[in-house]
C-alpha cells in the first residue's frame, strides 16, 4: 500500500491545505476559545454570584451543553438558527447565517460550558481573604472580580485552559458536517478529487498530532514555570 | 469615630457569635481588642467596615451608619483601612501596584500621583527598594508592612488591624509593631485585635476583652492591666502574660 505513496500529492496541496484550511481552523479555534472564555467566565460568575435563580440558569445551561454530543449541536444549530432568527425578528423568510458564523457561535456556546467549569474552579481556588482585602480597600464587586480575582483565577487555570483549547482545536474538525473547508475538510476534498485517501488523511493526522503535541509540551513547561513562581 | 451599639450577630439560628456588643473608639484613640480564640474579635472588627453583616444593633463610622442599606459601602470602606492576619497582598501585582490599585480605581487618583504616594509610604515603612518585587518575594514581616502602607495610601480616617502579627515568625513581629506604634503616636485612630500586650501597654488608650461573643471588659489601659474586674479577663491575662 505504501509502495505507491505519493508525496507529491501532499506537496501540491500544501498551499490550499494551509492557506485555506488551516487558516480557517486556527481562526475558528482562536475566536471560539476567546468567546468561550468570556462567555464561560460570565457563566462561572453567575453560578458563584449567590443569586439562586441566576446560578440555576447557568447550571442548567452548562449541564445541558455538556450532555450533548458536539457534532449534534453543530448540526442542529446550523439548521435551526435561520428559523430561530426568523421567529425572533418576525421576518418573512428564514434568516440566512453563514456556515462560519454558525459554527463559531456553536463552538463559543459549547466551549463556554467547559470553560465556565474551569474558571469556576479557578475562582474557588482563591482564598476568601483576597476579595475581602479588595472590598476593604473600597473596590466594588465588579472591580474586585476584574482586578483581583479573575486575573489570579485565569493565571492559576492557564494550563487547563490551554489544554481545553487543544481539545477545541481538534474538535473544530467536526465542522465537516457543514461541508466547511477547514484543515480536515480541505484535506478530504483533495483526497476525494485525486483519489489519494491514504496520503491526505495520514498527512492530516500527522499535522493535528504535531500541533497538539507542541502545544501540550508548551503547557508542561508553563506548568513548571508557574510552579516556581508560586 | 466608631460607635458600636448593641450589635448582635448570628452565623446560624443556633449560633450567636456576637451578643449585645457596645463600645466606641473616639478620634485619635487606640483601642486594643483581646480575648480567647473564637471569641468573636475578628467578626466584630469585620462588622465595622461591613465585611460581615449583622442582624441587629447599629455601627456608625464617622457618622455614617454602616448597616444602612443606602450607605455607599465601597466609599465608606475606602476611608477605613484594614490590615489582615495573612496580609492579603495581591500576589499577581508588584508591590507598588498593590499600593496603586485602589488609589486609582477607587479614589480616581492619577497613576503618577498614586505612584508618588505609594513610594512615600513604602519609604516610611522602610521598603522603598522592594517596590518592583512581587509579594511572594518578601518576608512575612515585609509583606505586612506593605499591607499597612497599602491601607494608608487611601488616607484612611481610622485603621483596623486583625491580629497583624500572629502569622509572623517571632523575629519579625517587632518590625511590624514599630510601624504601628509610630502610627499610633502620630494620632491615627486605631482598633487593633492583638495579643501583643507590650503593644497595648505602649500605645493603647483602652483595652477591650471579649469572651464568647460578649464584651466582658472595656477599660482604660491602666485599669485593665491594674485589676481586670472579671475572672475571665484575669485568667486570660495570666495565661498570655506567662509566656
Ligand atoms: N463564616 C463563618 N461561618 C460560621 N461560623 C464562623 C464563621 N466565621 C467564624 N465563625 C465562628 O465564629 C466564632 C468567632 O470567630 P472569630 O473569627 O470572630 O473569632 P476570633 O476571636 O477572631 O478568634 P481567633 O483568635 O481564632 O481569630 C468562631 O467560633 C468561629 O468558628
Ligand atoms: Mg480572628
CSV table of N, CA and C and ligand atoms in Angstrom, one decimal, chain A residues 128, chain B residues 11-12 15 17-18 35-44 46 52 85 162-163 193 195, ligand 1:
chain,number,residue,atom,x,y,z
A,128,UNK,N,-10.6,33.4,50.4
A,128,UNK,CA,-11.6,34.4,50.6
A,128,UNK,C,-11.0,35.7,51.1
B,11,UNK,N,-24.3,33.4,63.1
B,11,UNK,CA,-23.9,32.8,61.9
B,11,UNK,C,-24.9,31.8,61.4
B,12,UNK,N,-25.6,31.2,62.4
B,12,UNK,CA,-26.8,30.4,62.0
B,12,UNK,C,-27.8,30.6,63.2
B,15,UNK,N,-26.3,29.6,66.4
B,15,UNK,CA,-25.0,30.0,66.8
B,15,UNK,C,-24.9,31.5,66.8
B,17,UNK,N,-22.7,34.6,67.4
B,17,UNK,CA,-21.3,34.9,67.5
B,17,UNK,C,-21.0,36.2,68.2
B,18,UNK,N,-21.9,37.2,68.1
B,18,UNK,CA,-21.8,38.4,68.9
B,18,UNK,C,-23.0,38.7,69.7
B,35,UNK,N,-8.8,38.6,73.6
B,35,UNK,CA,-9.7,37.6,74.1
B,35,UNK,C,-9.4,36.2,73.5
B,36,UNK,N,-9.9,35.1,74.1
B,36,UNK,CA,-9.5,33.8,73.6
B,36,UNK,C,-9.9,33.6,72.1
B,37,UNK,N,-9.3,32.6,71.5
B,37,UNK,CA,-9.6,32.2,70.2
B,37,UNK,C,-11.1,31.8,70.0
B,38,UNK,N,-11.7,32.3,69.0
B,38,UNK,CA,-13.1,32.0,68.8
B,38,UNK,C,-14.1,32.9,69.5
B,39,UNK,N,-13.6,33.9,70.2
B,39,UNK,CA,-14.5,34.8,71.0
B,39,UNK,C,-15.2,35.8,70.2
B,40,UNK,N,-14.9,36.0,68.9
B,40,UNK,CA,-15.6,36.9,68.0
B,40,UNK,C,-14.9,38.2,67.7
B,41,UNK,N,-13.6,38.2,68.0
B,41,UNK,CA,-12.8,39.5,67.8
B,41,UNK,C,-12.8,39.9,66.3
B,42,UNK,N,-12.4,38.9,65.5
B,42,UNK,CA,-12.4,39.1,64.0
B,42,UNK,C,-13.7,39.5,63.5
B,43,UNK,N,-14.7,38.8,64.0
B,43,UNK,CA,-16.1,39.1,63.5
B,43,UNK,C,-16.5,40.5,63.8
B,44,UNK,N,-16.2,40.9,65.1
B,44,UNK,CA,-16.6,42.3,65.5
B,44,UNK,C,-15.9,43.3,64.6
B,46,UNK,N,-14.7,43.0,61.7
B,46,UNK,CA,-15.2,43.0,60.3
B,46,UNK,C,-16.5,43.6,60.1
B,52,UNK,N,-18.6,41.9,57.3
B,52,UNK,CA,-19.6,40.9,57.8
B,52,UNK,C,-20.9,41.6,58.1
B,85,UNK,N,-4.6,39.4,59.2
B,85,UNK,CA,-3.7,38.5,59.8
B,85,UNK,C,-2.7,37.9,58.7
B,162,UNK,N,-6.5,43.2,62.3
B,162,UNK,CA,-6.9,41.9,62.8
B,162,UNK,C,-5.7,41.0,63.0
B,163,UNK,N,-5.3,40.9,64.2
B,163,UNK,CA,-4.1,40.1,64.6
B,163,UNK,C,-3.0,40.2,63.5
B,193,UNK,N,-7.0,44.3,67.0
B,193,UNK,CA,-7.1,43.0,67.6
B,193,UNK,C,-5.7,42.4,67.7
B,195,UNK,N,-2.8,40.1,70.6
B,195,UNK,CA,-2.4,39.6,71.9
B,195,UNK,C,-1.1,40.1,72.3
C,1,LIG,N1,-18.1,32.4,58.2
C,1,LIG,C1,-18.4,31.8,59.4
C,1,LIG,N2,-19.4,30.9,59.5
C,1,LIG,C2,-19.7,30.3,60.6
C,1,LIG,N3,-19.0,30.4,61.7
C,1,LIG,C3,-18.0,31.2,61.8
C,1,LIG,C4,-17.6,32.0,60.5
C,1,LIG,N4,-16.5,32.7,60.8
C,1,LIG,C5,-16.2,32.5,62.1
C,1,LIG,N5,-17.1,31.6,62.7
C,1,LIG,C6,-17.1,31.2,64.1
C,1,LIG,O1,-17.4,32.3,64.9
C,1,LIG,C7,-16.6,32.3,66.1
C,1,LIG,C8,-15.9,33.6,66.2
C,1,LIG,O2,-15.0,33.7,65.2
C,1,LIG,P1,-13.9,34.8,65.1
C,1,LIG,O3,-13.0,34.6,63.9
C,1,LIG,O4,-14.6,36.1,65.1
C,1,LIG,O5,-13.1,34.6,66.4
C,1,LIG,P2,-11.7,35.3,66.9
C,1,LIG,O6,-12.0,35.8,68.2
C,1,LIG,O7,-11.2,36.2,65.8
C,1,LIG,O8,-10.8,34.1,67.0
C,1,LIG,P3,-9.2,33.9,66.6
C,1,LIG,O9,-8.4,34.4,67.8
C,1,LIG,O10,-9.0,32.4,66.5
C,1,LIG,O11,-9.0,34.7,65.4
C,1,LIG,C9,-15.8,31.1,66.0
C,1,LIG,O12,-16.3,30.1,66.8
C,1,LIG,C10,-15.7,30.7,64.6
C,1,LIG,O13,-15.6,29.3,64.4
